[in-house]
Structures are given as C-alpha cells and as structure tokens.
Amino acid sequence: MIKLRNPFIFAPIKLGYSDGDGNVNDRHIAFYAARSRYLGAVIIEPLYMDKGLREIPMQLGIDNDKKIEGLQKLVASIHKSGAKVIAHLNHPGRMANPKIPGNYFLSSTDKACENGGAVPKIMNHKDIKKTIELFVTAAIRTQKANFDIIELQFGHGYLLAQFISPAVNDRADEYGGCFENRIKFPLDVLRAVRKSIDLPIIVRISGDEMLPNGIKLTDMINFSRILEKIRVSAIH
C-alpha cells in the first residue's frame, strides 16, 4: 500500500520535449519539478515501449535499458518534492502515429482508425504473446527506474481498448465476440505484468465510448468489478 500526501494526481500529457530518441532531458525535469511540489502523485507522459509505436515524434521512451538512467533522474527529481511517480504504459495499436517513419500498426481488426490511422494488421497469437512480453519488459524497467506505481492504459481507443470495444473488435477467435472474450487479452497483459513486478498497478479505462456499438458504461462497471477482484490498486 502506498500513501499519497494528498489526493491530487497529475494526469499524463504528451509534452513533446524529448530529442527524438525518447530520452529524458532538463526540460522534462524542470516541468515536473515545478508541478509535483503541489501534488500527491505525478503520472508522467505515456512511455513508448517500442520506437515503432510512438504517438508523437518527441515522446519519452522505455524501450531499452539505456533509458533507465534518465528515468531514474526524472523520478528522483519528483521524489524530492514529496510526490510519488507513476509510469504510464500504453500500446497504441492502430492509433500509432502514421506520420512517424518506421511506425507499425497492430489491432484486433484490420479496420483503419477513423482518426486518420493506417490500416493495421490483425494480431495473431504470436503478436499477442510478443505484445504481452513488451508490457512485461517495460514494466520491469519502470521498477528499475524507481517508479512507485504503474498505470496500464486500457482505454481511450488504444490497443487494449481496441480488443474490449465491440465497435472495433471483429475477431472470431477466443479474443473476440462476447464480453468475456474481448477482455481476455487486456487481463492477460495485467496478470503478466503483475507477476513480473512488485509495484501497485492502476488500470485506466474509458467509461463509455459514446459510439454506436462501442464500450458502454454497464460493461465497464462489470469490468471494474473484475479488476477489483484481481486486486488492482485503483481505476483511472
């Protein structure tokens, strides 16, 4: 159990301050240091787990061990203020930025993202296994970088939400169809991350996608109860 000094948590925003290689620099440290002194915890910007999965060109990364030292410095600077630090891990799936050279696109479907996205590859079992491993290795790096908590992105139309949402997931295998099948991959990610680290885990969800045939509030209430039974530390 981690106690925060107050209930205010800074939500993740993409600063675009990095150097193109995903490294922490003085701008990141100054930005978070100026804000963290007022807060219970800070969720730093989404950390890309693979350079081919960036949402913006100047995003921070956690795709290799060389990033750990810079992240340690960032975490230490926030800890000085008394705030806790949360690492936000996200796989964008079909929402990876199509304007960034080298990006690749995976999803529960081969339908392009309506928001100007590229046509994704439908993930097979090998892709699913590799993605789980991507989350696990990134989570291990967050622990090495001295983060206090991990947040997993299950909402906002990104990869794990693409599996949960009936508006996107058109699979006919064990990862598609009924609600229990659509949440299987996200829960597999959660359980694998849980086994790999000792940190508390927050899950971020969308309450209602407000789309025809999209994620609905009743489903997310049921999903939240499942997450509670699995003993996630909080739901964002």
Backbone as CSV, one residue per row, in Angstrom:
resi,resn,N_x,N_y,N_z,CA_x,CA_y,CA_z,C_x,C_y,C_z
1,MET,0.844,-1.197,0.000,0.000,0.000,0.000,0.877,1.245,0.000
2,ILE,0.596,2.165,-0.916,1.319,3.430,-0.984,0.377,4.554,-0.599
3,LYS,0.801,5.367,0.353,0.004,6.512,0.781,0.494,7.776,0.080
4,LEU,-0.446,8.542,-0.455,-0.129,9.820,-1.071,-0.349,10.933,-0.048
5,ARG,0.447,11.983,-0.141,0.318,13.067,0.849,-0.953,13.886,0.650
6,ASN,-1.523,13.837,-0.567,-2.837,14.434,-0.824,-3.474,13.687,-1.992
7,PRO,-4.770,13.889,-2.246,-5.455,13.076,-3.259,-5.313,13.583,-4.688
8,PHE,-4.468,14.566,-4.927,-4.358,15.147,-6.262,-3.269,14.458,-7.079
9,ILE,-3.674,13.952,-8.256,-2.759,13.225,-9.139,-2.731,13.917,-10.500
10,PHE,-1.527,14.178,-10.988,-1.331,14.815,-12.283,-1.507,13.765,-13.378
11,ALA,-2.466,13.982,-14.267,-2.730,13.022,-15.350,-1.662,13.132,-16.432
12,PRO,-1.436,12.067,-17.217,-0.377,12.094,-18.226,-0.719,12.986,-19.411
13,ILE,0.233,13.816,-19.804,0.109,14.626,-21.024,1.388,14.473,-21.833
14,LYS,1.253,14.488,-23.140,2.421,14.325,-24.018,3.108,15.681,-24.183
15,LEU,4.285,15.830,-23.608,4.994,17.105,-23.635,5.698,17.356,-24.966
16,GLY,6.224,16.312,-25.582,6.965,16.511,-26.828,8.301,17.196,-26.609
17,TYR,8.906,16.977,-25.443,10.169,17.629,-25.091,11.396,16.797,-25.430
18,SER,11.215,15.547,-25.815,12.360,14.660,-25.973,13.162,15.005,-27.230
19,ASP,14.230,14.257,-27.443,15.182,14.570,-28.512,14.979,13.745,-29.773
20,GLY,13.908,12.989,-29.828,13.683,12.097,-30.966,14.141,10.684,-30.695
21,ASP,14.936,10.507,-29.634,15.369,9.169,-29.227,14.714,8.739,-27.919
22,GLY,13.743,9.537,-27.452,12.967,9.151,-26.275,13.649,9.343,-24.943
23,ASN,14.691,10.189,-24.900,15.457,10.363,-23.673,14.938,11.509,-22.811
24,VAL,15.089,11.350,-21.495,14.777,12.417,-20.540,15.808,13.528,-20.675
25,ASN,15.351,14.775,-20.589,16.279,15.906,-20.582,15.884,16.912,-19.503
26,ASP,16.605,18.022,-19.431,16.380,19.012,-18.379,14.996,19.647,-18.456
27,ARG,14.422,19.745,-19.657,13.076,20.323,-19.783,12.042,19.457,-19.071
28,HIS,12.162,18.141,-19.232,11.251,17.234,-18.528,11.377,17.424,-17.014
29,ILE,12.605,17.425,-16.540,12.841,17.516,-15.096,12.293,18.828,-14.547
30,ALA,12.532,19.936,-15.250,12.050,21.238,-14.790,10.520,21.297,-14.794
31,PHE,9.895,20.745,-15.833,8.436,20.769,-15.948,7.788,20.045,-14.775
32,TYR,8.227,18.813,-14.521,7.593,18.024,-13.472,7.974,18.510,-12.074
33,ALA,9.196,19.015,-11.912,9.604,19.534,-10.608,8.748,20.729,-10.207
34,ALA,8.396,21.564,-11.182,7.608,22.764,-10.888,6.193,22.428,-10.457
35,ARG,5.670,21.295,-10.870,4.284,20.929,-10.587,4.149,19.909,-9.465
36,SER,5.130,19.045,-9.332,4.982,17.939,-8.388,4.975,18.394,-6.934
37,ARG,5.493,19.571,-6.638,5.527,20.014,-5.230,4.148,20.252,-4.659
38,TYR,3.135,20.352,-5.524,1.768,20.595,-5.045,0.930,19.310,-4.975
39,LEU,1.447,18.205,-5.451,0.614,17.041,-5.757,0.952,15.818,-4.919
40,GLY,-0.020,14.905,-4.866,0.216,13.625,-4.223,1.023,12.687,-5.103
41,ALA,0.752,12.743,-6.415,1.474,11.893,-7.365,1.430,12.512,-8.751
42,VAL,2.401,12.118,-9.554,2.503,12.587,-10.941,2.547,11.368,-11.858
43,ILE,1.656,11.351,-12.850,1.750,10.349,-13.925,2.503,11.028,-15.061
44,ILE,3.724,10.564,-15.335,4.454,11.195,-16.424,3.873,10.737,-17.758
45,GLU,4.315,11.380,-18.814,3.708,11.142,-20.126,3.801,9.677,-20.555
46,PRO,2.916,9.218,-21.440,2.985,7.834,-21.912,4.376,7.479,-22.413
47,LEU,4.893,6.362,-21.940,6.232,5.904,-22.318,6.105,4.874,-23.433
48,TYR,6.700,5.175,-24.585,6.589,4.187,-25.666,7.463,2.975,-25.355
49,MET,6.912,1.797,-25.642,7.590,0.546,-25.330,8.390,0.006,-26.510
50,ASP,8.195,0.606,-27.680,8.901,0.248,-28.906,8.925,1.511,-29.763
51,LYS,10.062,1.803,-30.367,10.172,3.039,-31.146,9.189,3.066,-32.313
52,GLY,8.725,1.900,-32.747,7.747,1.824,-33.822,6.312,1.994,-33.357
53,LEU,6.132,2.390,-32.096,4.786,2.551,-31.531,4.596,3.953,-30.947
54,ARG,5.255,4.922,-31.546,5.160,6.275,-30.988,3.866,6.969,-31.395
55,GLU,3.388,7.796,-30.469,2.201,8.624,-30.725,2.594,10.016,-31.208
56,ILE,3.731,10.509,-30.731,4.312,11.757,-31.223,5.810,11.535,-31.406
57,PRO,6.455,12.278,-32.321,7.875,12.024,-32.603,8.788,12.230,-31.399
58,MET,8.465,13.185,-30.522,9.345,13.529,-29.403,8.843,12.965,-28.070
59,GLN,8.264,11.794,-28.126,7.718,11.123,-26.943,8.837,10.481,-26.123
60,LEU,8.658,10.389,-24.807,9.593,9.663,-23.953,9.454,8.157,-24.180
61,GLY,10.559,7.449,-24.048,10.541,6.009,-24.267,11.020,5.216,-23.074
62,ILE,10.654,3.926,-23.092,11.158,2.970,-22.100,11.426,1.647,-22.817
63,ASP,11.916,1.758,-24.046,12.067,0.614,-24.941,13.395,-0.115,-24.803
64,ASN,14.331,0.431,-24.023,15.582,-0.283,-23.793,16.186,0.155,-22.456
65,ASP,17.154,-0.607,-21.987,17.739,-0.364,-20.672,18.516,0.942,-20.605
66,LYS,18.949,1.461,-21.741,19.689,2.724,-21.742,18.822,3.893,-21.263
67,LYS,17.505,3.732,-21.342,16.597,4.800,-20.904,16.462,4.866,-19.379
68,ILE,16.862,3.800,-18.692,16.597,3.699,-17.253,17.284,4.815,-16.470
69,GLU,18.527,5.123,-16.780,19.269,6.133,-16.022,18.577,7.496,-16.084
70,GLY,18.148,7.906,-17.273,17.449,9.182,-17.404,16.133,9.197,-16.663
71,LEU,15.405,8.089,-16.722,14.141,7.995,-15.993,14.374,8.013,-14.487
72,GLN,15.464,7.413,-14.033,15.812,7.462,-12.610,16.008,8.910,-12.154
73,LYS,16.674,9.704,-12.978,16.896,11.116,-12.638,15.570,11.875,-12.570
74,LEU,14.682,11.590,-13.515,13.376,12.248,-13.516,12.573,11.864,-12.278
75,VAL,12.547,10.584,-11.974,11.817,10.107,-10.798,12.391,10.724,-9.524
76,ALA,13.709,10.760,-9.427,14.354,11.316,-8.229,14.009,12.786,-8.047
77,SER,13.927,13.524,-9.160,13.607,14.952,-9.063,12.187,15.181,-8.558
78,ILE,11.270,14.283,-8.915,9.887,14.385,-8.442,9.791,13.934,-6.986
79,HIS,10.532,12.893,-6.638,10.537,12.416,-5.253,11.031,13.486,-4.287
80,LYS,11.923,14.342,-4.733,12.453,15.408,-3.861,11.343,16.307,-3.332
81,SER,10.285,16.451,-4.131,9.169,17.313,-3.725,8.212,16.608,-2.769
82,GLY,8.368,15.297,-2.630,7.478,14.518,-1.773,6.360,13.816,-2.515
83,ALA,6.300,13.990,-3.829,5.260,13.336,-4.635,5.712,11.940,-5.070
84,LYS,4.742,11.062,-5.286,5.014,9.749,-5.860,4.978,9.859,-7.380
85,VAL,5.568,8.852,-8.046,5.691,8.907,-9.505,5.084,7.648,-10.121
86,ILE,4.247,7.872,-11.123,3.521,6.786,-11.788,3.968,6.697,-13.236
87,ALA,4.322,5.496,-13.683,4.692,5.241,-15.077,3.459,4.796,-15.850
88,HIS,3.185,5.466,-16.954,2.022,5.155,-17.784,2.499,4.378,-19.015
89,LEU,2.071,3.113,-19.106,2.464,2.255,-20.230,1.280,2.072,-21.171
90,ASN,1.530,2.333,-22.441,0.455,2.249,-23.430,0.975,1.680,-24.736
91,HIS,0.192,0.810,-25.342,0.417,0.341,-26.711,-0.682,0.955,-27.567
92,PRO,-0.349,1.814,-28.536,-1.399,2.496,-29.291,-2.137,1.620,-30.296
93,GLY,-1.551,0.465,-30.654,-2.219,-0.368,-31.652,-2.380,0.374,-32.970
94,ARG,-3.601,0.392,-33.503,-3.840,1.046,-34.787,-3.767,2.568,-34.680
95,MET,-3.637,3.094,-33.451,-3.543,4.533,-33.256,-2.103,5.039,-33.182
96,ALA,-1.128,4.186,-33.472,0.236,4.684,-33.625,0.233,5.739,-34.731
97,ASN,1.065,6.728,-34.577,1.048,7.882,-35.489,1.517,7.478,-36.894
98,PRO,0.650,7.568,-37.909,1.034,7.135,-39.254,2.035,8.080,-39.930
99,LYS,2.255,9.256,-39.353,3.188,10.221,-39.942,4.626,10.021,-39.455
100,ILE,4.819,9.106,-38.507,6.167,8.855,-37.993,6.787,7.685,-38.767
101,PRO,7.882,7.908,-39.475,8.526,6.822,-40.231,8.925,5.668,-39.317
102,GLY,8.654,4.443,-39.762,9.035,3.260,-39.005,7.974,2.748,-38.061
103,ASN,6.911,3.506,-37.868,5.834,3.009,-37.011,5.138,1.815,-37.653
104,TYR,4.638,0.914,-36.826,3.856,-0.214,-37.320,2.523,-0.263,-36.581
105,PHE,1.580,-1.030,-37.132,0.186,-0.913,-36.689,-0.424,-2.294,-36.495
106,LEU,-0.869,-2.555,-35.280,-1.497,-3.820,-34.912,-2.833,-3.539,-34.261
107,SER,-3.753,-4.494,-34.363,-5.043,-4.302,-33.711,-5.802,-5.622,-33.641
108,SER,-6.979,-5.531,-33.037,-7.913,-6.656,-33.023,-8.602,-6.808,-34.370
109,THR,-8.402,-5.847,-35.251,-9.105,-5.750,-36.530,-8.140,-5.300,-37.611
110,ASP,-8.595,-5.345,-38.868,-7.818,-4.724,-39.947,-8.503,-3.457,-40.451
111,LYS,-9.450,-2.949,-39.647,-10.099,-1.681,-39.985,-9.206,-0.528,-39.554
112,ALA,-9.008,0.429,-40.451,-8.180,1.587,-40.116,-8.854,2.433,-39.055
113,CYS,-8.034,3.082,-38.225,-8.565,4.015,-37.239,-9.275,5.154,-37.961
114,GLU,-10.466,5.490,-37.499,-11.263,6.536,-38.144,-10.598,7.905,-38.049
115,ASN,-9.676,8.040,-37.119,-8.993,9.317,-36.912,-7.710,9.394,-37.746
116,GLY,-7.838,9.109,-39.033,-6.699,9.234,-39.944,-5.625,8.190,-39.757
117,GLY,-5.991,7.031,-39.270,-4.998,5.999,-38.990,-4.680,5.127,-40.185
118,ALA,-3.597,4.377,-40.050,-3.194,3.428,-41.081,-3.981,2.128,-40.923
119,VAL,-3.970,1.316,-41.974,-4.623,0.005,-41.911,-3.752,-0.919,-41.056
120,PRO,-4.283,-1.452,-39.954,-3.472,-2.300,-39.082,-3.482,-3.765,-39.511
121,LYS,-2.523,-4.501,-38.984,-2.506,-5.950,-39.124,-3.351,-6.555,-38.003
122,ILE,-4.190,-7.529,-38.340,-4.918,-8.258,-37.296,-3.916,-9.094,-36.504
123,MET,-3.897,-8.918,-35.200,-2.922,-9.631,-34.382,-3.215,-11.130,-34.318
124,ASN,-2.182,-11.930,-34.542,-2.303,-13.366,-34.353,-1.761,-13.716,-32.956
125,HIS,-1.746,-14.994,-32.635,-1.334,-15.397,-31.290,0.130,-15.043,-31.012
126,LYS,0.961,-15.101,-32.041,2.363,-14.716,-31.876,2.480,-13.231,-31.551
127,ASP,1.689,-12.403,-32.239,1.689,-10.957,-31.969,1.210,-10.663,-30.548
128,ILE,0.190,-11.381,-30.114,-0.355,-11.190,-28.774,0.689,-11.543,-27.721
129,LYS,1.368,-12.671,-27.908,2.415,-13.081,-26.969,3.546,-12.059,-26.925
130,LYS,3.950,-11.581,-28.101,5.039,-10.595,-28.176,4.641,-9.290,-27.488
131,THR,3.395,-8.899,-27.631,2.925,-7.661,-27.007,2.882,-7.789,-25.490
132,ILE,2.461,-8.931,-24.996,2.487,-9.159,-23.551,3.923,-9.049,-23.036
133,GLU,4.869,-9.630,-23.781,6.281,-9.553,-23.396,6.774,-8.106,-23.417
134,LEU,6.258,-7.316,-24.348,6.627,-5.900,-24.441,6.199,-5.155,-23.175
135,PHE,4.977,-5.401,-22.732,4.484,-4.785,-21.498,5.321,-5.239,-20.292
136,VAL,5.642,-6.516,-20.240,6.391,-7.058,-19.101,7.789,-6.454,-19.022
137,THR,8.501,-6.412,-20.136,9.863,-5.864,-20.111,9.846,-4.376,-19.784
138,ALA,8.846,-3.654,-20.277,8.722,-2.233,-19.945,8.419,-2.060,-18.462
139,ALA,7.549,-2.909,-17.923,7.202,-2.831,-16.500,8.421,-3.090,-15.623
140,ILE,9.238,-4.049,-16.002,10.462,-4.335,-15.238,11.388,-3.130,-15.248
141,ARG,11.468,-2.443,-16.376,12.303,-1.230,-16.440,11.750,-0.126,-15.550
142,THR,10.432,-0.015,-15.457,9.871,1.023,-14.583,10.260,0.772,-13.130
143,GLN,10.285,-0.487,-12.738,10.686,-0.796,-11.367,12.164,-0.462,-11.162
144,LYS,12.996,-0.766,-12.147,14.419,-0.445,-12.058,14.654,1.071,-12.029
145,ALA,13.734,1.816,-12.643,13.852,3.275,-12.678,13.259,3.933,-11.429
146,ASN,12.791,3.120,-10.479,12.321,3.583,-9.163,10.950,4.258,-9.179
147,PHE,10.141,3.969,-10.193,8.753,4.431,-10.150,8.037,3.778,-8.973
148,ASP,7.023,4.455,-8.469,6.270,3.946,-7.326,5.078,3.091,-7.740
149,ILE,4.514,3.386,-8.903,3.259,2.779,-9.352,3.316,2.668,-10.875
150,ILE,2.594,1.695,-11.421,2.438,1.577,-12.877,0.971,1.777,-13.227
151,GLU,0.725,2.516,-14.304,-0.620,2.625,-14.857,-0.633,1.965,-16.235
152,LEU,-1.584,1.067,-16.459,-1.767,0.410,-17.747,-2.956,1.044,-18.460
153,GLN,-2.756,1.428,-19.707,-3.803,2.093,-20.485,-4.712,1.050,-21.145
154,PHE,-5.946,0.938,-20.643,-6.945,0.030,-21.203,-8.060,0.806,-21.901
155,GLY,-7.916,2.119,-22.048,-9.000,2.933,-22.594,-8.569,3.822,-23.740
156,HIS,-9.418,4.829,-24.017,-9.119,5.915,-24.962,-8.852,5.449,-26.383
157,GLY,-9.347,4.265,-26.732,-9.234,3.791,-28.104,-7.899,3.182,-28.479
158,TYR,-7.008,2.985,-27.483,-5.704,2.386,-27.776,-5.827,0.859,-27.830
159,LEU,-4.710,0.166,-27.991,-4.754,-1.255,-28.356,-5.654,-2.097,-27.457
160,LEU,-5.479,-2.010,-26.148,-6.253,-2.895,-25.273,-7.730,-2.540,-25.312
161,ALA,-8.035,-1.256,-25.509,-9.438,-0.858,-25.708,-9.964,-1.335,-27.050
162,GLN,-9.079,-1.475,-28.034,-9.489,-1.978,-29.353,-9.953,-3.424,-29.263
163,PHE,-9.434,-4.159,-28.292,-9.920,-5.517,-28.039,-11.219,-5.495,-27.238
164,ILE,-11.313,-4.584,-26.274,-12.510,-4.538,-25.427,-13.733,-4.047,-26.198
165,SER,-13.537,-3.113,-27.113,-14.653,-2.450,-27.779,-15.291,-3.305,-28.874
166,PRO,-16.589,-3.573,-28.781,-17.265,-4.323,-29.854,-17.361,-3.526,-31.148
167,ALA,-17.150,-2.219,-31.086,-17.162,-1.409,-32.302,-15.902,-1.625,-33.137
168,VAL,-14.847,-2.142,-32.500,-13.565,-2.347,-33.188,-13.242,-3.827,-33.329
169,ASN,-13.467,-4.583,-32.280,-13.080,-5.987,-32.255,-14.077,-6.828,-33.060
170,ASP,-13.628,-7.288,-34.226,-14.483,-8.134,-35.073,-13.897,-9.535,-35.234
171,ARG,-13.134,-9.968,-34.241,-12.489,-11.274,-34.302,-13.502,-12.406,-34.105
172,ALA,-13.119,-13.583,-34.598,-13.971,-14.761,-34.444,-13.305,-15.836,-33.585
173,ASP,-12.161,-15.468,-32.959,-11.457,-16.453,-32.125,-11.764,-16.208,-30.645
174,GLU,-10.920,-16.743,-29.764,-11.182,-16.624,-28.325,-10.960,-15.216,-27.779
175,TYR,-10.486,-14.309,-28.614,-10.293,-12.914,-28.200,-11.380,-11.984,-28.750
176,GLY,-12.400,-12.547,-29.362,-13.464,-11.729,-29.936,-14.835,-12.273,-29.602
177,GLY,-15.853,-11.491,-29.940,-17.227,-11.935,-29.702,-17.778,-11.427,-28.385
178,CYS,-17.988,-12.322,-27.441,-18.628,-11.956,-26.179,-17.699,-11.095,-25.315
179,PHE,-18.274,-10.445,-24.323,-17.529,-9.555,-23.429,-16.364,-10.286,-22.761
180,GLU,-16.597,-11.507,-22.283,-15.549,-12.268,-21.599,-14.356,-12.527,-22.517
181,ASN,-14.623,-12.765,-23.808,-13.527,-12.976,-24.763,-12.790,-11.676,-25.065
182,ARG,-13.528,-10.568,-25.161,-12.919,-9.295,-25.529,-12.013,-8.725,-24.434
183,ILE,-12.261,-9.095,-23.182,-11.397,-8.609,-22.102,-10.237,-9.570,-21.799
184,LYS,-10.179,-10.705,-22.494,-9.160,-11.721,-22.200,-7.745,-11.187,-22.407
185,PHE,-7.460,-10.563,-23.542,-6.114,-10.067,-23.822,-5.688,-8.991,-22.815
186,PRO,-6.518,-7.965,-22.566,-6.121,-6.990,-21.536,-5.834,-7.631,-20.178
187,LEU,-6.655,-8.600,-19.771,-6.424,-9.246,-18.478,-5.162,-10.109,-18.496
188,ASP,-4.854,-10.706,-19.651,-3.596,-11.458,-19.780,-2.396,-10.520,-19.601
189,VAL,-2.488,-9.313,-20.178,-1.431,-8.308,-20.003,-1.295,-7.947,-18.529
190,LEU,-2.412,-7.662,-17.898,-2.408,-7.269,-16.491,-1.774,-8.342,-15.613
191,ARG,-2.186,-9.581,-15.808,-1.679,-10.665,-14.964,-0.185,-10.889,-15.191
192,ALA,0.259,-10.770,-16.438,1.682,-10.960,-16.734,2.518,-9.845,-16.111
193,VAL,2.036,-8.625,-16.176,2.748,-7.503,-15.553,2.771,-7.688,-14.040
194,ARG,1.656,-8.081,-13.467,1.556,-8.297,-12.026,2.611,-9.310,-11.559
195,LYS,2.817,-10.389,-12.321,3.788,-11.416,-11.936,5.229,-10.928,-12.025
196,SER,5.458,-9.906,-12.860,6.835,-9.505,-13.169,7.383,-8.429,-12.235
197,ILE,6.506,-7.735,-11.501,6.936,-6.607,-10.672,6.242,-6.623,-9.315
198,ASP,6.744,-5.800,-8.411,6.159,-5.689,-7.076,5.399,-4.385,-6.884
199,LEU,5.244,-3.592,-7.940,4.622,-2.281,-7.813,3.094,-2.360,-7.863
200,PRO,2.401,-1.434,-7.192,0.946,-1.325,-7.359,0.607,-0.993,-8.813
201,ILE,-0.565,-1.440,-9.266,-0.989,-1.227,-10.654,-2.324,-0.487,-10.691
202,ILE,-2.350,0.580,-11.490,-3.580,1.298,-11.808,-3.985,0.911,-13.226
203,VAL,-5.269,0.746,-13.469,-5.776,0.496,-14.822,-6.610,1.701,-15.253
204,ARG,-6.295,2.241,-16.419,-7.062,3.366,-16.962,-8.067,2.839,-17.988
205,ILE,-9.310,3.255,-17.861,-10.366,2.773,-18.751,-11.177,3.938,-19.304
206,SER,-11.944,3.659,-20.341,-12.976,4.577,-20.813,-14.302,4.111,-20.231
207,GLY,-15.045,5.016,-19.607,-16.328,4.636,-19.027,-17.370,4.311,-20.087
208,ASP,-17.405,5.123,-21.131,-18.362,4.934,-22.229,-17.770,5.605,-23.463
209,GLU,-17.632,4.843,-24.549,-17.044,5.415,-25.763,-17.989,6.372,-26.494
210,MET,-19.270,6.306,-26.141,-20.272,7.168,-26.781,-20.270,6.986,-28.297
211,LEU,-20.083,5.752,-28.710,-20.101,5.382,-30.126,-21.128,4.272,-30.329
212,PRO,-21.750,4.219,-31.507,-22.630,3.088,-31.789,-21.859,1.769,-31.636
213,ASN,-22.384,0.872,-30.850,-21.781,-0.437,-30.624,-20.432,-0.355,-29.911
214,GLY,-20.110,0.806,-29.305,-18.847,0.943,-28.589,-18.937,0.442,-27.151
215,ILE,-17.869,0.654,-26.397,-17.841,0.307,-24.984,-18.917,1.099,-24.250
216,LYS,-19.717,0.428,-23.444,-20.799,1.070,-22.701,-20.510,1.046,-21.199
217,LEU,-21.139,1.936,-20.486,-20.900,2.087,-19.053,-21.192,0.804,-18.283
218,THR,-22.251,0.105,-18.661,-22.595,-1.135,-17.939,-21.471,-2.166,-18.053
219,ASP,-20.872,-2.269,-19.253,-19.742,-3.190,-19.432,-18.557,-2.775,-18.573
220,MET,-18.297,-1.473,-18.504,-17.137,-1.009,-17.750,-17.358,-1.110,-16.244
221,ILE,-18.601,-1.048,-15.805,-18.887,-1.314,-14.389,-18.575,-2.782,-14.084
222,ASN,-19.006,-3.678,-14.963,-18.696,-5.105,-14.793,-17.189,-5.342,-14.836
223,PHE,-16.527,-4.680,-15.783,-15.076,-4.838,-15.927,-14.360,-4.329,-14.674
224,SER,-14.829,-3.209,-14.129,-14.224,-2.639,-12.927,-14.356,-3.601,-11.748
225,ARG,-15.486,-4.289,-11.679,-15.670,-5.277,-10.597,-14.698,-6.445,-10.761
226,ILE,-14.440,-6.836,-12.007,-13.451,-7.891,-12.272,-12.063,-7.415,-11.865
227,LEU,-11.731,-6.177,-12.216,-10.428,-5.614,-11.844,-10.286,-5.536,-10.326
228,GLU,-11.382,-5.222,-9.647,-11.361,-5.163,-8.187,-11.054,-6.542,-7.600
229,LYS,-11.656,-7.583,-8.171,-11.403,-8.938,-7.687,-9.960,-9.350,-7.924
230,ILE,-9.383,-8.870,-9.039,-7.985,-9.159,-9.343,-7.059,-8.335,-8.441
231,ARG,-7.647,-7.358,-7.746,-6.942,-6.520,-6.771,-6.006,-5.515,-7.423
232,VAL,-6.471,-4.833,-8.488,-5.726,-3.669,-8.943,-5.849,-2.597,-7.873
233,SER,-4.861,-1.714,-7.816,-4.831,-0.731,-6.731,-5.801,0.414,-6.941
234,ALA,-6.090,0.743,-8.200,-7.021,1.836,-8.495,-7.450,1.758,-9.948
235,ILE,-8.556,2.431,-10.242,-9.051,2.545,-11.610,-9.089,4.036,-11.952
236,HIS,-8.519,4.362,-13.100,-8.466,5.766,-13.565,-9.475,5.894,-14.697
